[in-house]
Every structure is written in C-alpha cells, then in structure tokens.
Amino acid sequence: MELTTVWFVLIAVLWTGYFVLEGFDFGVGILLPFLGGGEADRRTIVATIGPVWDGNEVWLLVAGGATFAAFPEWYATLFSGFYLPLFLILLALIARGVALEYRGKSDSTRGWDRAFFWGSLGPAFLWGVAFANILRGVPLDADHEYTGTLLTLLNPFALLGGLATLLLFTLHGAIFLTLRTTGELRQGASRMTKRLAPAAVVVVMAFLLAAGGDRPIWWAAVALVALGLTGAVAATLRGRDGWAFTASAIAVIALVAALFGGLWPNVLPALDPANSLTVTNAASSPYTLTVMTWVAALFTPVVLAYQAWTYWVFRRRLTGAT
C-alpha cells in the first residue's frame, strides 16, 4: 500500500476517533438545558465529560496536523475555502471550553451553560455541513483555489448533512448519559434516546442515500450505520446501556467510513473533476510521509493507551448528588 493511501486512512481514523469521542461531548452539551432540571443535575451532566472532554479534542488537533503535514494542498484549499465555517467552529469550541472551565468557579452558571449549549450545537451542525460539501465537491479552479462563496457551502445537501450529524451526536450523547448516570437523570436520558432515535435514523439515512455512493464499501458502511442506530435503540429499550453505547459508536464509525470511503481517491473533489485534489496531487514528498509514518508508529500506541486508561479510571456512574 502506498504511503499516500496509508495517510488517507490514518486521517480517516483520526476523524473517526474525534467524532466518536467528541460526538457524545457535543450531545451532552446540547442536552444540558433539557435534562438538567436543577444545578445538581446540571453539575452531574457536565461532570460526565469533565475528565475527558479536553483529551477528546486532541483528536481534532492531530487530524488537522496530520492533514497539514501529509496533504498540504488539501489543507491549504480547505482552510481557505472553508475559512468562515471553520472559524465559527473554532469560536464555538473556545466558548465551550471556557464555559466548562469557568462554570464551577462562578456564582451564576446560566451564562456558562448557554455558552456550553451553543458551543456544542454549532460544531455538531457545522462539521456535517463541512463534510457534506467535501463529499459532494466544491468549485475549484485549475490552481485548486476555492471559487465559491459561503452561500455555495450552504446548499440543501450540506444542510441535510449538518442536521444528520447534529441528530446523530445528540443521540450519541443521550446514550452516553444513560450509561454514565443513575436515577432520574438516567431515566430522562433514556427517554430522550427513544424520542431522538426515529428522527436520527430517518435524517442520517436520508443524507447517506442522497449522497448516493456507488462502491460496495459505501453500501456496507451505510448498512452498518442503520444496524448501529437500530441496535442502539433496541439495547436502550432492554436496559443494556453498554451495548447501546457500543452500537451508537459503531454508527458514528460507519458514517465516517462511508464519508471517506466515498471520497477516496479524492481528498477534495471539484465540480470539474479535472481540478480535483487527490491523494496523489495533494500529498507531501515520500520522505516526509516516511518520517511521519515512523513517528506515528512510535507514539500512537502510547496516546491510545493513556486515553484508554483515563476512561477506565473515570468509568463509574455519577448521581445527582455529585
């Protein structure tokens, strides 16, 4: 396998890790106003992700860094053409991080909770908009420069993609809260899961069918998304919270697999296929990719082991008195 393909797959894996882990973080933030009846409950909801949310965001930083190093043309075109949406995501993530750090240090938490809510909802929606455009293709000229406008990115297919990721991450967060809490909080999260599930299944599947991939890997991933979502609901109905979370994580993994599987060998398709960025014309030199591969092979297992240890340490359920 060529190193360009290896790094395309590794970047897909990094985005998968980010969406699986940060996805339930976004869902927790979105659900805070609906499940947190009192301050004790809201504090418990925030505490479910308190030890891990900043570690989950590292996946995004590494994915961005890997894209910059392995496919600099892709990085340059993406961050210039998608500048405003990505800037809005960055602002939302900053507001969200500040809210999580300062809500416990303030006498009034309402303002911080609003920042946490909007800082979670914004990226959950905008990431779907961004990846839908990447999958669909954008207007690029012969120099791989983006020639569209912000309104070009806000097309119906992209908005459907944003709604799909918003609902999927919210559902993922509800299932996570069902797994991590007890008592009334757990029951409320379970009810929210049952309410969100039908809309999430319909919208996510509508988005994937509208994308219309034509490869076996695409349809296998789509089938796995459907299986994961229905499995999550079935496990929730049976009170099997661990299995429900596993199934929803599989749905997120399969969605990212479908997106990247439908994209390859392009990294950023153009409306005129002759101007598309591919794993070949967007890649760094073979020497750079070789050095990066050795670094990734050495340090990735260490990072994964540390994060797994963190989740194991903070695995216990939380109550409203926490």
PDB file of C-alpha atoms in Angstrom:
ATOM      1  CA  MET A   1       0.000   0.000   0.000  1.00  0.00           C
ATOM      2  CA  GLU A   2       1.359   3.437  -0.912  1.00  0.00           C
ATOM      3  CA  LEU A   3       2.093   5.889   1.879  1.00  0.00           C
ATOM      4  CA  THR A   4      -0.402   8.383   0.460  1.00  0.00           C
ATOM      5  CA  THR A   5      -3.160   5.811   0.915  1.00  0.00           C
ATOM      6  CA  VAL A   6      -1.852   4.908   4.371  1.00  0.00           C
ATOM      7  CA  TRP A   7      -2.080   8.532   5.491  1.00  0.00           C
ATOM      8  CA  PHE A   8      -5.505   8.973   3.945  1.00  0.00           C
ATOM      9  CA  VAL A   9      -6.667   6.017   6.050  1.00  0.00           C
ATOM     10  CA  LEU A  10      -4.893   7.326   9.164  1.00  0.00           C
ATOM     11  CA  ILE A  11      -6.551  10.718   8.800  1.00  0.00           C
ATOM     12  CA  ALA A  12      -9.906   8.951   8.436  1.00  0.00           C
ATOM     13  CA  VAL A  13      -9.144   7.053  11.657  1.00  0.00           C
ATOM     14  CA  LEU A  14      -8.309  10.301  13.460  1.00  0.00           C
ATOM     15  CA  TRP A  15     -11.583  11.878  12.385  1.00  0.00           C
ATOM     16  CA  THR A  16     -13.382   8.712  13.446  1.00  0.00           C
ATOM     17  CA  GLY A  17     -11.864   8.925  16.925  1.00  0.00           C
ATOM     18  CA  TYR A  18     -12.767  12.590  17.147  1.00  0.00           C
ATOM     19  CA  PHE A  19     -16.385  12.128  16.136  1.00  0.00           C
ATOM     20  CA  VAL A  20     -16.934   9.067  18.342  1.00  0.00           C
ATOM     21  CA  LEU A  21     -15.479  10.735  21.449  1.00  0.00           C
ATOM     22  CA  GLU A  22     -16.243  14.402  20.884  1.00  0.00           C
ATOM     23  CA  GLY A  23     -19.596  13.417  19.400  1.00  0.00           C
ATOM     24  CA  PHE A  24     -21.027  12.405  22.762  1.00  0.00           C
ATOM     25  CA  ASP A  25     -19.437  15.519  24.308  1.00  0.00           C
ATOM     26  CA  PHE A  26     -21.424  17.631  21.842  1.00  0.00           C
ATOM     27  CA  GLY A  27     -24.546  15.624  22.627  1.00  0.00           C
ATOM     28  CA  VAL A  28     -24.118  16.169  26.374  1.00  0.00           C
ATOM     29  CA  GLY A  29     -23.819  19.927  25.852  1.00  0.00           C
ATOM     30  CA  ILE A  30     -26.875  20.048  23.592  1.00  0.00           C
ATOM     31  CA  LEU A  31     -28.965  18.075  26.086  1.00  0.00           C
ATOM     32  CA  LEU A  32     -27.916  20.081  29.143  1.00  0.00           C
ATOM     33  CA  PRO A  33     -30.891  22.513  29.052  1.00  0.00           C
ATOM     34  CA  PHE A  34     -33.370  19.665  28.532  1.00  0.00           C
ATOM     35  CA  LEU A  35     -32.136  17.194  31.153  1.00  0.00           C
ATOM     36  CA  GLY A  36     -30.605  19.486  33.780  1.00  0.00           C
ATOM     37  CA  GLY A  37     -33.600  20.498  35.879  1.00  0.00           C
ATOM     38  CA  GLY A  38     -31.557  21.802  38.801  1.00  0.00           C
ATOM     39  CA  GLU A  39     -27.979  22.854  39.446  1.00  0.00           C
ATOM     40  CA  ALA A  40     -27.114  19.482  40.987  1.00  0.00           C
ATOM     41  CA  ASP A  41     -28.291  17.680  37.852  1.00  0.00           C
ATOM     42  CA  ARG A  42     -26.519  20.125  35.541  1.00  0.00           C
ATOM     43  CA  ARG A  43     -23.316  19.718  37.526  1.00  0.00           C
ATOM     44  CA  THR A  44     -23.607  15.948  37.213  1.00  0.00           C
ATOM     45  CA  ILE A  45     -24.195  16.149  33.461  1.00  0.00           C
ATOM     46  CA  VAL A  46     -21.107  18.304  32.996  1.00  0.00           C
ATOM     47  CA  ALA A  47     -19.105  16.001  35.291  1.00  0.00           C
ATOM     48  CA  THR A  48     -19.750  13.021  32.993  1.00  0.00           C
ATOM     49  CA  ILE A  49     -17.381  14.545  30.432  1.00  0.00           C
ATOM     50  CA  GLY A  50     -15.322  16.717  32.780  1.00  0.00           C
ATOM     51  CA  PRO A  51     -12.237  14.462  32.947  1.00  0.00           C
ATOM     52  CA  VAL A  52     -12.164  13.613  29.223  1.00  0.00           C
ATOM     53  CA  TRP A  53     -13.543  16.402  27.013  1.00  0.00           C
ATOM     54  CA  ASP A  54     -10.222  18.199  26.530  1.00  0.00           C
ATOM     55  CA  GLY A  55      -8.465  14.923  25.725  1.00  0.00           C
ATOM     56  CA  ASN A  56     -11.142  14.158  23.145  1.00  0.00           C
ATOM     57  CA  GLU A  57     -10.373  17.428  21.349  1.00  0.00           C
ATOM     58  CA  VAL A  58      -6.767  16.317  20.866  1.00  0.00           C
ATOM     59  CA  TRP A  59      -8.030  14.030  18.088  1.00  0.00           C
ATOM     60  CA  LEU A  60      -9.085  17.130  16.139  1.00  0.00           C
ATOM     61  CA  LEU A  61      -5.695  18.790  16.618  1.00  0.00           C
ATOM     62  CA  VAL A  62      -3.866  15.685  15.463  1.00  0.00           C
ATOM     63  CA  ALA A  63      -6.198  15.243  12.474  1.00  0.00           C
ATOM     64  CA  GLY A  64      -5.548  18.847  11.430  1.00  0.00           C
ATOM     65  CA  GLY A  65      -1.797  18.487  11.940  1.00  0.00           C
ATOM     66  CA  ALA A  66      -1.686  15.226  10.012  1.00  0.00           C
ATOM     67  CA  THR A  67      -3.607  16.784   7.128  1.00  0.00           C
ATOM     68  CA  PHE A  68      -1.218  19.752   7.053  1.00  0.00           C
ATOM     69  CA  ALA A  69       1.860  17.504   7.009  1.00  0.00           C
ATOM     70  CA  ALA A  70       0.629  14.692   4.752  1.00  0.00           C
ATOM     71  CA  PHE A  71      -1.595  16.625   2.307  1.00  0.00           C
ATOM     72  CA  PRO A  72      -0.608  20.322   2.413  1.00  0.00           C
ATOM     73  CA  GLU A  73      -2.553  21.170  -0.764  1.00  0.00           C
ATOM     74  CA  TRP A  74      -5.708  19.727   0.772  1.00  0.00           C
ATOM     75  CA  TYR A  75      -5.129  21.641   3.993  1.00  0.00           C
ATOM     76  CA  ALA A  76      -4.472  24.946   2.206  1.00  0.00           C
ATOM     77  CA  THR A  77      -7.514  24.744  -0.066  1.00  0.00           C
ATOM     78  CA  LEU A  78      -9.798  23.507   2.696  1.00  0.00           C
ATOM     79  CA  PHE A  79      -8.846  26.162   5.232  1.00  0.00           C
ATOM     80  CA  SER A  80      -9.026  28.992   2.705  1.00  0.00           C
ATOM     81  CA  GLY A  81     -12.288  27.952   1.044  1.00  0.00           C
ATOM     82  CA  PHE A  82     -13.995  26.894   4.294  1.00  0.00           C
ATOM     83  CA  TYR A  83     -12.467  29.715   6.323  1.00  0.00           C
ATOM     84  CA  LEU A  84     -15.655  31.203   7.807  1.00  0.00           C
ATOM     85  CA  PRO A  85     -17.356  27.908   8.817  1.00  0.00           C
ATOM     86  CA  LEU A  86     -14.104  26.626  10.335  1.00  0.00           C
ATOM     87  CA  PHE A  87     -13.580  29.941  12.131  1.00  0.00           C
ATOM     88  CA  LEU A  88     -17.100  29.690  13.575  1.00  0.00           C
ATOM     89  CA  ILE A  89     -16.356  26.142  14.737  1.00  0.00           C
ATOM     90  CA  LEU A  90     -13.159  27.370  16.397  1.00  0.00           C
ATOM     91  CA  LEU A  91     -15.011  30.175  18.188  1.00  0.00           C
ATOM     92  CA  ALA A  92     -17.673  27.728  19.366  1.00  0.00           C
ATOM     93  CA  LEU A  93     -15.069  25.275  20.674  1.00  0.00           C
ATOM     94  CA  ILE A  94     -13.287  28.097  22.527  1.00  0.00           C
ATOM     95  CA  ALA A  95     -16.554  29.307  24.096  1.00  0.00           C
ATOM     96  CA  ARG A  96     -17.411  25.746  25.045  1.00  0.00           C
ATOM     97  CA  GLY A  97     -14.031  25.116  26.656  1.00  0.00           C
ATOM     98  CA  VAL A  98     -14.157  28.372  28.614  1.00  0.00           C
ATOM     99  CA  ALA A  99     -17.666  27.545  29.806  1.00  0.00           C
ATOM    100  CA  LEU A 100     -16.608  24.114  31.043  1.00  0.00           C
ATOM    101  CA  GLU A 101     -13.623  25.553  32.901  1.00  0.00           C
ATOM    102  CA  TYR A 102     -15.393  28.519  34.495  1.00  0.00           C
ATOM    103  CA  ARG A 103     -18.936  27.354  35.275  1.00  0.00           C
ATOM    104  CA  GLY A 104     -17.719  25.796  38.532  1.00  0.00           C
ATOM    105  CA  LYS A 105     -15.925  28.991  39.538  1.00  0.00           C
ATOM    106  CA  SER A 106     -18.904  31.334  39.131  1.00  0.00           C
ATOM    107  CA  ASP A 107     -21.842  32.052  41.419  1.00  0.00           C
ATOM    108  CA  SER A 108     -24.171  32.081  38.408  1.00  0.00           C
ATOM    109  CA  THR A 109     -23.828  29.264  35.881  1.00  0.00           C
ATOM    110  CA  ARG A 110     -26.654  30.132  33.487  1.00  0.00           C
ATOM    111  CA  GLY A 111     -24.478  32.163  31.111  1.00  0.00           C
ATOM    112  CA  TRP A 112     -21.795  29.488  31.035  1.00  0.00           C
ATOM    113  CA  ASP A 113     -24.413  26.810  30.419  1.00  0.00           C
ATOM    114  CA  ARG A 114     -25.724  28.756  27.418  1.00  0.00           C
ATOM    115  CA  ALA A 115     -22.184  29.009  26.064  1.00  0.00           C
ATOM    116  CA  PHE A 116     -21.760  25.268  26.601  1.00  0.00           C
ATOM    117  CA  PHE A 117     -25.012  24.569  24.755  1.00  0.00           C
ATOM    118  CA  TRP A 118     -24.311  26.781  21.711  1.00  0.00           C
ATOM    119  CA  GLY A 119     -20.636  25.804  21.703  1.00  0.00           C
ATOM    120  CA  SER A 120     -21.751  22.184  21.356  1.00  0.00           C
ATOM    121  CA  LEU A 121     -24.636  22.651  18.940  1.00  0.00           C
ATOM    122  CA  GLY A 122     -22.684  24.820  16.482  1.00  0.00           C
ATOM    123  CA  PRO A 123     -19.832  22.378  15.758  1.00  0.00           C
ATOM    124  CA  ALA A 124     -22.188  19.373  15.784  1.00  0.00           C
ATOM    125  CA  PHE A 125     -24.080  21.003  12.906  1.00  0.00           C
ATOM    126  CA  LEU A 126     -21.209  22.698  11.056  1.00  0.00           C
ATOM    127  CA  TRP A 127     -18.998  19.604  10.886  1.00  0.00           C
ATOM    128  CA  GLY A 128     -21.779  17.876   8.983  1.00  0.00           C
ATOM    129  CA  VAL A 129     -22.095  20.843   6.628  1.00  0.00           C
ATOM    130  CA  ALA A 130     -18.342  20.814   6.006  1.00  0.00           C
ATOM    131  CA  PHE A 131     -18.025  17.090   5.341  1.00  0.00           C
ATOM    132  CA  ALA A 132     -21.123  17.021   3.148  1.00  0.00           C
ATOM    133  CA  ASN A 133     -19.515  19.669   0.938  1.00  0.00           C
ATOM    134  CA  ILE A 134     -16.222  17.775   0.894  1.00  0.00           C
ATOM    135  CA  LEU A 135     -18.046  14.634  -0.213  1.00  0.00           C
ATOM    136  CA  ARG A 136     -20.255  16.382  -2.777  1.00  0.00           C
ATOM    137  CA  GLY A 137     -17.477  18.502  -4.285  1.00  0.00           C
ATOM    138  CA  VAL A 138     -16.871  22.249  -4.382  1.00  0.00           C
ATOM    139  CA  PRO A 139     -15.958  24.726  -7.128  1.00  0.00           C
ATOM    140  CA  LEU A 140     -12.161  24.734  -7.572  1.00  0.00           C
ATOM    141  CA  ASP A 141     -10.135  26.317 -10.356  1.00  0.00           C
ATOM    142  CA  ALA A 142      -7.102  24.829 -12.093  1.00  0.00           C
ATOM    143  CA  ASP A 143      -4.856  26.093  -9.255  1.00  0.00           C
ATOM    144  CA  HIS A 144      -7.038  24.285  -6.700  1.00  0.00           C
ATOM    145  CA  GLU A 145      -8.356  27.575  -5.328  1.00  0.00           C
ATOM    146  CA  TYR A 146     -11.927  27.675  -3.999  1.00  0.00           C
ATOM    147  CA  THR A 147     -14.064  29.932  -6.221  1.00  0.00           C
ATOM    148  CA  GLY A 148     -17.406  29.751  -4.421  1.00  0.00           C
ATOM    149  CA  THR A 149     -18.960  31.778  -1.608  1.00  0.00           C
ATOM    150  CA  LEU A 150     -20.351  30.999   1.824  1.00  0.00           C
ATOM    151  CA  LEU A 151     -23.791  30.502   0.272  1.00  0.00           C
ATOM    152  CA  THR A 152     -22.261  27.881  -2.030  1.00  0.00           C
ATOM    153  CA  LEU A 153     -21.450  25.820   1.060  1.00  0.00           C
ATOM    154  CA  LEU A 154     -24.947  26.247   2.490  1.00  0.00           C
ATOM    155  CA  ASN A 155     -26.628  24.127  -0.188  1.00  0.00           C
ATOM    156  CA  PRO A 156     -29.544  21.799   0.693  1.00  0.00           C
ATOM    157  CA  PHE A 157     -27.379  18.656   0.684  1.00  0.00           C
ATOM    158  CA  ALA A 158     -24.864  20.240   3.075  1.00  0.00           C
ATOM    159  CA  LEU A 159     -27.623  21.455   5.401  1.00  0.00           C
ATOM    160  CA  LEU A 160     -29.043  17.928   5.431  1.00  0.00           C
ATOM    161  CA  GLY A 161     -25.575  16.679   6.365  1.00  0.00           C
ATOM    162  CA  GLY A 162     -25.410  19.197   9.195  1.00  0.00           C
ATOM    163  CA  LEU A 163     -28.788  18.098  10.518  1.00  0.00           C
ATOM    164  CA  ALA A 164     -27.691  14.450  10.265  1.00  0.00           C
ATOM    165  CA  THR A 165     -24.558  14.935  12.384  1.00  0.00           C
ATOM    166  CA  LEU A 166     -26.456  17.161  14.830  1.00  0.00           C
ATOM    167  CA  LEU A 167     -29.074  14.483  15.467  1.00  0.00           C
ATOM    168  CA  LEU A 168     -26.548  11.648  15.483  1.00  0.00           C
ATOM    169  CA  PHE A 169     -24.272  13.340  18.041  1.00  0.00           C
ATOM    170  CA  THR A 170     -27.235  14.346  20.213  1.00  0.00           C
ATOM    171  CA  LEU A 171     -28.453  10.757  20.212  1.00  0.00           C
ATOM    172  CA  HIS A 172     -24.910   9.559  20.968  1.00  0.00           C
ATOM    173  CA  GLY A 173     -24.776  11.971  23.905  1.00  0.00           C
ATOM    174  CA  ALA A 174     -28.144  10.826  25.268  1.00  0.00           C
ATOM    175  CA  ILE A 175     -26.981   7.208  25.208  1.00  0.00           C
ATOM    176  CA  PHE A 176     -23.706   8.227  26.889  1.00  0.00           C
ATOM    177  CA  LEU A 177     -25.630   9.952  29.686  1.00  0.00           C
ATOM    178  CA  THR A 178     -27.797   6.854  30.082  1.00  0.00           C
ATOM    179  CA  LEU A 179     -24.590   4.860  30.555  1.00  0.00           C
ATOM    180  CA  ARG A 180     -22.908   7.300  32.943  1.00  0.00           C
ATOM    181  CA  THR A 181     -25.716   8.396  35.285  1.00  0.00           C
ATOM    182  CA  THR A 182     -28.248   6.887  37.681  1.00  0.00           C
ATOM    183  CA  GLY A 183     -31.750   7.593  38.936  1.00  0.00           C
ATOM    184  CA  GLU A 184     -33.857  10.335  37.383  1.00  0.00           C
ATOM    185  CA  LEU A 185     -31.024  11.535  35.180  1.00  0.00           C
ATOM    186  CA  ARG A 186     -30.568   8.124  33.651  1.00  0.00           C
ATOM    187  CA  GLN A 187     -34.304   7.726  33.108  1.00  0.00           C
ATOM    188  CA  GLY A 188     -34.519  11.156  31.490  1.00  0.00           C
ATOM    189  CA  ALA A 189     -31.585  10.370  29.190  1.00  0.00           C
ATOM    190  CA  SER A 190     -33.200   7.042  28.266  1.00  0.00           C
ATOM    191  CA  ARG A 191     -36.480   8.789  27.379  1.00  0.00           C
ATOM    192  CA  MET A 192     -34.564  11.334  25.312  1.00  0.00           C
ATOM    193  CA  THR A 193     -32.843   8.500  23.429  1.00  0.00           C
ATOM    194  CA  LYS A 194     -36.196   6.988  22.492  1.00  0.00           C
ATOM    195  CA  ARG A 195     -37.505  10.369  21.303  1.00  0.00           C
ATOM    196  CA  LEU A 196     -34.439  11.253  19.264  1.00  0.00           C
ATOM    197  CA  ALA A 197     -33.898   7.859  17.651  1.00  0.00           C
ATOM    198  CA  PRO A 198     -36.644   7.940  14.955  1.00  0.00           C
ATOM    199  CA  ALA A 199     -35.612  11.384  13.693  1.00  0.00           C
ATOM    200  CA  ALA A 200     -31.914  10.480  13.776  1.00  0.00           C
ATOM    201  CA  VAL A 201     -32.464   7.275  11.797  1.00  0.00           C
ATOM    202  CA  VAL A 202     -34.584   8.996   9.146  1.00  0.00           C
ATOM    203  CA  VAL A 203     -32.317  12.027   8.658  1.00  0.00           C
ATOM    204  CA  VAL A 204     -28.997  10.161   8.750  1.00  0.00           C
ATOM    205  CA  MET A 205     -30.193   7.539   6.284  1.00  0.00           C
ATOM    206  CA  ALA A 206     -31.731  10.224   4.048  1.00  0.00           C
ATOM    207  CA  PHE A 207     -28.380  12.018   3.961  1.00  0.00           C
ATOM    208  CA  LEU A 208     -26.456   8.857   3.094  1.00  0.00           C
ATOM    209  CA  LEU A 209     -28.942   7.828   0.408  1.00  0.00           C
ATOM    210  CA  ALA A 210     -28.868  11.350  -1.070  1.00  0.00           C
ATOM    211  CA  ALA A 211     -25.068  11.116  -1.241  1.00  0.00           C
ATOM    212  CA  GLY A 212     -25.518   8.079  -3.475  1.00  0.00           C
ATOM    213  CA  GLY A 213     -22.202   6.258  -3.237  1.00  0.00           C
ATOM    214  CA  ASP A 214     -21.630   3.563  -5.836  1.00  0.00           C
ATOM    215  CA  ARG A 215     -18.998   1.337  -4.190  1.00  0.00           C
ATOM    216  CA  PRO A 216     -19.560  -1.813  -2.149  1.00  0.00           C
ATOM    217  CA  ILE A 217     -17.680  -0.294   0.809  1.00  0.00           C
ATOM    218  CA  TRP A 218     -20.098   2.634   0.746  1.00  0.00           C
ATOM    219  CA  TRP A 219     -23.196   0.472   0.932  1.00  0.00           C
ATOM    220  CA  ALA A 220     -21.605  -1.772   3.565  1.00  0.00           C
ATOM    221  CA  ALA A 221     -20.934   1.308   5.699  1.00  0.00           C
ATOM    222  CA  VAL A 222     -24.490   2.602   5.149  1.00  0.00           C
ATOM    223  CA  ALA A 223     -25.905  -0.762   6.240  1.00  0.00           C
ATOM    224  CA  LEU A 224     -23.677  -0.663   9.332  1.00  0.00           C
ATOM    225  CA  VAL A 225     -24.939   2.825  10.199  1.00  0.00           C
ATOM    226  CA  ALA A 226     -28.531   1.580  10.049  1.00  0.00           C
ATOM    227  CA  LEU A 227     -27.640  -1.511  12.081  1.00  0.00           C
ATOM    228  CA  GLY A 228     -25.814   0.557  14.694  1.00  0.00           C
ATOM    229  CA  LEU A 229     -28.678   3.019  15.148  1.00  0.00           C
ATOM    230  CA  THR A 230     -31.369   0.360  15.402  1.00  0.00           C
ATOM    231  CA  GLY A 231     -29.146  -1.711  17.699  1.00  0.00           C
ATOM    232  CA  ALA A 232     -28.630   1.283  19.984  1.00  0.00           C
ATOM    233  CA  VAL A 233     -32.375   1.798  20.310  1.00  0.00           C
ATOM    234  CA  ALA A 234     -33.051  -1.908  20.884  1.00  0.00           C
ATOM    235  CA  ALA A 235     -30.362  -2.095  23.572  1.00  0.00           C
ATOM    236  CA  THR A 236     -31.737   1.030  25.269  1.00  0.00           C
ATOM    237  CA  LEU A 237     -35.210  -0.483  25.374  1.00  0.00           C
ATOM    238  CA  ARG A 238     -33.737  -3.566  27.054  1.00  0.00           C
ATOM    239  CA  GLY A 239     -31.739  -1.513  29.550  1.00  0.00           C
ATOM    240  CA  ARG A 240     -28.405  -2.664  28.126  1.00  0.00           C
ATOM    241  CA  ASP A 241     -26.647   0.692  28.334  1.00  0.00           C
ATOM    242  CA  GLY A 242     -23.154  -0.545  27.472  1.00  0.00           C
ATOM    243  CA  TRP A 243     -24.345  -2.291  24.345  1.00  0.00           C
ATOM    244  CA  ALA A 244     -26.413   0.754  23.372  1.00  0.00           C
ATOM    245  CA  PHE A 245     -23.361   2.994  23.565  1.00  0.00           C
ATOM    246  CA  THR A 246     -21.286   0.488  21.614  1.00  0.00           C
ATOM    247  CA  ALA A 247     -23.937   0.358  18.889  1.00  0.00           C
ATOM    248  CA  SER A 248     -24.179   4.153  18.615  1.00  0.00           C
ATOM    249  CA  ALA A 249     -20.376   4.369  18.434  1.00  0.00           C
ATOM    250  CA  ILE A 250     -20.455   1.811  15.597  1.00  0.00           C
ATOM    251  CA  ALA A 251     -22.990   4.011  13.778  1.00  0.00           C
ATOM    252  CA  VAL A 252     -20.659   7.018  14.057  1.00  0.00           C
ATOM    253  CA  ILE A 253     -17.661   4.938  12.916  1.00  0.00           C
ATOM    254  CA  ALA A 254     -19.607   3.614   9.944  1.00  0.00           C
ATOM    255  CA  LEU A 255     -20.740   7.122   8.982  1.00  0.00           C
ATOM    256  CA  VAL A 256     -17.142   8.362   8.857  1.00  0.00           C
ATOM    257  CA  ALA A 257     -16.136   5.224   6.947  1.00  0.00           C
ATOM    258  CA  ALA A 258     -18.869   5.960   4.402  1.00  0.00           C
ATOM    259  CA  LEU A 259     -17.721   9.575   4.017  1.00  0.00           C
ATOM    260  CA  PHE A 260     -14.054   8.742   3.499  1.00  0.00           C
ATOM    261  CA  GLY A 261     -14.813   5.600   1.516  1.00  0.00           C
ATOM    262  CA  GLY A 262     -16.946   7.639  -0.869  1.00  0.00           C
ATOM    263  CA  LEU A 263     -14.243  10.296  -1.098  1.00  0.00           C
ATOM    264  CA  TRP A 264     -11.172   8.179  -1.992  1.00  0.00           C
ATOM    265  CA  PRO A 265      -9.022   8.600  -4.083  1.00  0.00           C
ATOM    266  CA  ASN A 266     -10.014  12.262  -3.916  1.00  0.00           C
ATOM    267  CA  VAL A 267      -9.381  14.333  -0.833  1.00  0.00           C
ATOM    268  CA  LEU A 268     -11.376  17.324  -2.077  1.00  0.00           C
ATOM    269  CA  PRO A 269     -13.394  16.734  -5.246  1.00  0.00           C
ATOM    270  CA  ALA A 270     -14.064  19.665  -7.571  1.00  0.00           C
ATOM    271  CA  LEU A 271     -17.258  20.204  -9.515  1.00  0.00           C
ATOM    272  CA  ASP A 272     -14.975  19.959 -12.539  1.00  0.00           C
ATOM    273  CA  PRO A 273     -13.249  16.586 -11.931  1.00  0.00           C
ATOM    274  CA  ALA A 274     -10.093  17.789 -13.720  1.00  0.00           C
ATOM    275  CA  ASN A 275      -9.466  20.229 -10.852  1.00  0.00           C
ATOM    276  CA  SER A 276      -9.985  17.759  -8.000  1.00  0.00           C
ATOM    277  CA  LEU A 277      -7.425  17.281  -5.268  1.00  0.00           C
ATOM    278  CA  THR A 278      -6.436  13.629  -4.914  1.00  0.00           C
ATOM    279  CA  VAL A 279      -4.221  11.590  -2.613  1.00  0.00           C
ATOM    280  CA  THR A 280      -1.548  11.930  -5.285  1.00  0.00           C
ATOM    281  CA  ASN A 281      -1.519  15.597  -6.307  1.00  0.00           C
ATOM    282  CA  ALA A 282      -2.186  16.909  -2.764  1.00  0.00           C
ATOM    283  CA  ALA A 283       0.431  14.806  -0.953  1.00  0.00           C
ATOM    284  CA  SER A 284       3.764  15.700   0.616  1.00  0.00           C
ATOM    285  CA  SER A 285       7.033  14.185  -0.548  1.00  0.00           C
ATOM    286  CA  PRO A 286       7.679  10.463   0.040  1.00  0.00           C
ATOM    287  CA  TYR A 287      10.452  11.347   2.519  1.00  0.00           C
ATOM    288  CA  THR A 288       8.057  13.451   4.631  1.00  0.00           C
ATOM    289  CA  LEU A 289       5.441  10.713   4.627  1.00  0.00           C
ATOM    290  CA  THR A 290       8.050   8.112   5.625  1.00  0.00           C
ATOM    291  CA  VAL A 291       9.251  10.150   8.614  1.00  0.00           C
ATOM    292  CA  MET A 292       5.660  10.821   9.677  1.00  0.00           C
ATOM    293  CA  THR A 293       4.861   7.113   9.479  1.00  0.00           C
ATOM    294  CA  TRP A 294       7.694   6.211  11.863  1.00  0.00           C
ATOM    295  CA  VAL A 295       6.636   8.931  14.316  1.00  0.00           C
ATOM    296  CA  ALA A 296       3.014   7.789  14.212  1.00  0.00           C
ATOM    297  CA  ALA A 297       4.011   4.145  14.717  1.00  0.00           C
ATOM    298  CA  LEU A 298       6.013   5.051  17.836  1.00  0.00           C
ATOM    299  CA  PHE A 299       3.696   7.485  19.586  1.00  0.00           C
ATOM    300  CA  THR A 300       0.162   6.477  18.605  1.00  0.00           C
ATOM    301  CA  PRO A 301       0.040   3.359  20.858  1.00  0.00           C
ATOM    302  CA  VAL A 302       1.211   5.460  23.822  1.00  0.00           C
ATOM    303  CA  VAL A 303      -1.502   8.068  23.289  1.00  0.00           C
ATOM    304  CA  LEU A 304      -4.206   5.424  22.832  1.00  0.00           C
ATOM    305  CA  ALA A 305      -3.111   3.577  25.972  1.00  0.00           C
ATOM    306  CA  TYR A 306      -3.184   6.775  28.029  1.00  0.00           C
ATOM    307  CA  GLN A 307      -6.653   7.751  26.837  1.00  0.00           C
ATOM    308  CA  ALA A 308      -7.987   4.242  27.430  1.00  0.00           C
ATOM    309  CA  TRP A 309      -6.562   4.377  30.964  1.00  0.00           C
ATOM    310  CA  THR A 310      -8.311   7.722  31.551  1.00  0.00           C
ATOM    311  CA  TYR A 311     -11.693   6.320  30.556  1.00  0.00           C
ATOM    312  CA  TRP A 312     -11.135   3.270  32.728  1.00  0.00           C
ATOM    313  CA  VAL A 313     -10.323   5.391  35.795  1.00  0.00           C
ATOM    314  CA  PHE A 314     -13.416   7.579  35.352  1.00  0.00           C
ATOM    315  CA  ARG A 315     -15.789   4.779  34.351  1.00  0.00           C
ATOM    316  CA  ARG A 316     -18.165   4.816  37.352  1.00  0.00           C
ATOM    317  CA  ARG A 317     -21.710   6.168  37.111  1.00  0.00           C
ATOM    318  CA  LEU A 318     -22.500   9.568  38.605  1.00  0.00           C
ATOM    319  CA  THR A 319     -25.507  10.562  40.668  1.00  0.00           C
ATOM    320  CA  GLY A 320     -27.321  13.851  41.036  1.00  0.00           C
ATOM    321  CA  ALA A 321     -25.521  14.464  44.305  1.00  0.00           C
ATOM    322  CA  THR A 322     -22.090  14.510  42.617  1.00  0.00           C
TER     323      THR A 322
END
